[in-house]
Amino acid sequence: MARRDQFTMSESERRIRRFSENFRKDKVRELEIGLVTISDLCKQYQVSDMTVLSWLIKFSSMKEKKERLIVESQSDTIQLLDLKKKVAELERVVGQKQLLIDFQLKMIELAEDEYRIDIKKKFSGEPSSSTGKAAK
């Protein structure tokens, strides 16, 4: 019975063999459409992953387009949209809170002017014995 190791090549035998351009183009096309993986090709033809990557660089159909193809799963897209909605909602809430803070600060300022008292607490390092300050 034949064993797999009987068909393996030595390193010197692998170095002298050449794959035709059509063969390499076919294998790159199979990689691009997902019929095989890089590791499958490496095992099947006893080539290094760097060899297969060099085939990809040389014969890839994406080479001429000069653009990257980014594949996102549907769940990633939905999650990204949900996160964008959440960020927009949080920005809206922060804006509302900032308006409220600005309004309250203006009301304090007007009350201080109207009643001539210091409403804002100005803390120094030491506690004071008096509970309030006199009019300006």
Protein backbone atom coordinates (compact mmCIF):
# COMPACT_ATOMS: atom_id res chain seq x y z
CA MET A 1 0.00 0.00 0.00
CA ALA A 2 1.34 3.44 -0.90
CA ARG A 3 2.08 5.94 1.82
CA ARG A 4 1.88 9.68 1.56
CA ASP A 5 5.52 10.19 2.50
CA GLN A 6 6.52 8.19 -0.60
CA PHE A 7 5.14 10.99 -2.76
CA THR A 8 6.69 13.91 -0.89
CA MET A 9 9.53 15.69 -2.62
CA SER A 10 12.81 16.66 -1.16
CA GLU A 11 13.63 20.34 -0.81
CA SER A 12 15.99 20.26 -3.80
CA GLU A 13 13.32 18.59 -5.97
CA ARG A 14 10.78 21.24 -4.97
CA ARG A 15 13.20 24.06 -5.81
CA ILE A 16 13.76 22.97 -9.41
CA ARG A 17 10.14 22.46 -10.44
CA ARG A 18 8.23 25.22 -12.20
CA PHE A 19 4.49 25.85 -12.39
CA SER A 20 3.11 27.18 -15.65
CA GLU A 21 1.57 30.64 -15.76
CA ASN A 22 -1.84 29.19 -16.66
CA PHE A 23 -1.67 26.82 -13.68
CA ARG A 24 -0.83 29.68 -11.30
CA LYS A 25 -3.61 31.87 -12.76
CA ASP A 26 -6.12 29.04 -12.32
CA LYS A 27 -5.10 28.52 -8.71
CA VAL A 28 -5.36 32.25 -7.98
CA ARG A 29 -8.82 32.30 -9.54
CA GLU A 30 -9.84 29.35 -7.34
CA LEU A 31 -8.53 31.24 -4.30
CA GLU A 32 -10.47 34.38 -5.23
CA ILE A 33 -13.79 32.62 -5.59
CA GLY A 34 -13.22 30.59 -2.44
CA LEU A 35 -12.91 27.07 -3.80
CA VAL A 36 -9.61 26.49 -1.98
CA THR A 37 -7.60 28.14 0.75
CA ILE A 38 -3.93 29.10 0.78
CA SER A 39 -3.17 26.32 3.26
CA ASP A 40 -4.93 23.78 0.99
CA LEU A 41 -2.73 24.78 -1.95
CA CYS A 42 0.39 24.67 0.21
CA LYS A 43 -0.37 21.13 1.36
CA GLN A 44 -1.56 19.84 -2.00
CA TYR A 45 1.34 21.13 -4.10
CA GLN A 46 4.00 21.26 -1.37
CA VAL A 47 4.71 24.98 -1.81
CA SER A 48 5.24 27.62 0.83
CA ASP A 49 2.58 30.13 1.71
CA MET A 50 4.90 32.89 0.47
CA THR A 51 4.91 31.26 -2.96
CA VAL A 52 1.12 31.25 -3.08
CA LEU A 53 1.03 34.85 -1.88
CA SER A 54 3.43 35.85 -4.64
CA TRP A 55 1.06 34.20 -7.14
CA LEU A 56 -1.76 36.25 -5.67
CA ILE A 57 0.21 39.46 -6.00
CA LYS A 58 1.15 38.71 -9.58
CA PHE A 59 -2.11 37.25 -10.94
CA SER A 60 -4.89 38.60 -8.75
CA SER A 61 -7.83 40.24 -10.51
CA MET A 62 -7.82 42.94 -7.82
CA LYS A 63 -4.33 44.01 -8.92
CA GLU A 64 -5.63 46.05 -11.87
CA LYS A 65 -8.41 47.71 -9.88
CA LYS A 66 -6.04 49.41 -7.42
CA GLU A 67 -8.66 49.21 -4.69
CA ARG A 68 -9.26 47.04 -1.69
CA LEU A 69 -12.21 44.77 -1.29
CA ILE A 70 -13.53 44.77 2.25
CA VAL A 71 -15.98 42.02 3.05
CA GLU A 72 -18.30 42.66 5.97
CA SER A 73 -20.79 40.19 7.25
CA GLN A 74 -24.40 41.31 7.59
CA SER A 75 -24.20 41.17 11.38
CA ASP A 76 -21.19 43.53 11.38
CA THR A 77 -23.09 46.02 9.24
CA ILE A 78 -26.16 45.88 11.47
CA GLN A 79 -24.03 46.25 14.59
CA LEU A 80 -22.22 49.25 13.05
CA LEU A 81 -25.53 50.94 12.19
CA ASP A 82 -26.84 50.32 15.72
CA LEU A 83 -23.69 51.81 17.23
CA LYS A 84 -23.96 54.88 14.98
CA LYS A 85 -27.57 55.37 16.11
CA LYS A 86 -26.52 55.03 19.74
CA VAL A 87 -23.73 57.60 19.30
CA ALA A 88 -26.17 60.03 17.65
CA GLU A 89 -28.64 59.59 20.53
CA LEU A 90 -25.93 60.13 23.14
CA GLU A 91 -24.71 63.25 21.33
CA ARG A 92 -28.29 64.58 21.36
CA VAL A 93 -28.61 63.91 25.11
CA VAL A 94 -25.26 65.58 25.83
CA GLY A 95 -26.39 68.62 23.82
CA GLN A 96 -29.63 68.84 25.83
CA LYS A 97 -27.72 68.56 29.11
CA GLN A 98 -25.31 71.29 28.02
CA LEU A 99 -28.25 73.60 27.22
CA LEU A 100 -29.70 72.91 30.67
CA ILE A 101 -26.37 73.68 32.34
CA ASP A 102 -25.99 76.91 30.36
CA PHE A 103 -29.55 77.92 31.31
CA GLN A 104 -28.95 77.22 34.99
CA LEU A 105 -25.69 79.18 35.01
CA LYS A 106 -27.43 82.15 33.38
CA MET A 107 -30.26 81.99 35.94
CA ILE A 108 -27.72 81.95 38.80
CA GLU A 109 -25.94 84.93 37.28
CA LEU A 110 -29.21 86.87 36.93
CA ALA A 111 -30.26 85.99 40.51
CA GLU A 112 -26.88 87.15 41.82
CA ASP A 113 -27.28 90.46 39.99
CA GLU A 114 -30.91 90.92 41.07
CA TYR A 115 -30.54 90.00 44.74
CA ARG A 116 -26.92 91.11 45.14
CA ILE A 117 -25.80 87.87 46.79
CA ASP A 118 -23.17 85.32 45.89
CA ILE A 119 -25.06 82.13 45.06
CA LYS A 120 -22.11 80.22 43.60
CA LYS A 121 -20.02 78.68 46.31
CA LYS A 122 -16.39 79.60 46.16
CA PHE A 123 -14.46 76.99 48.05
CA SER A 124 -11.14 77.73 49.61
CA GLY A 125 -9.03 75.14 51.33
CA GLU A 126 -10.47 75.91 54.80
CA PRO A 127 -14.07 75.56 55.98
CA SER A 128 -15.60 78.81 57.12
CA SER A 129 -17.70 79.31 60.25
CA SER A 130 -20.23 81.57 58.51
CA THR A 131 -22.95 79.98 56.41
CA GLY A 132 -23.39 82.81 53.93
CA LYS A 133 -21.64 85.95 52.75
CA ALA A 134 -22.86 89.51 53.04
CA ALA A 135 -24.12 91.53 50.07
CA LYS A 136 -21.56 92.90 47.69
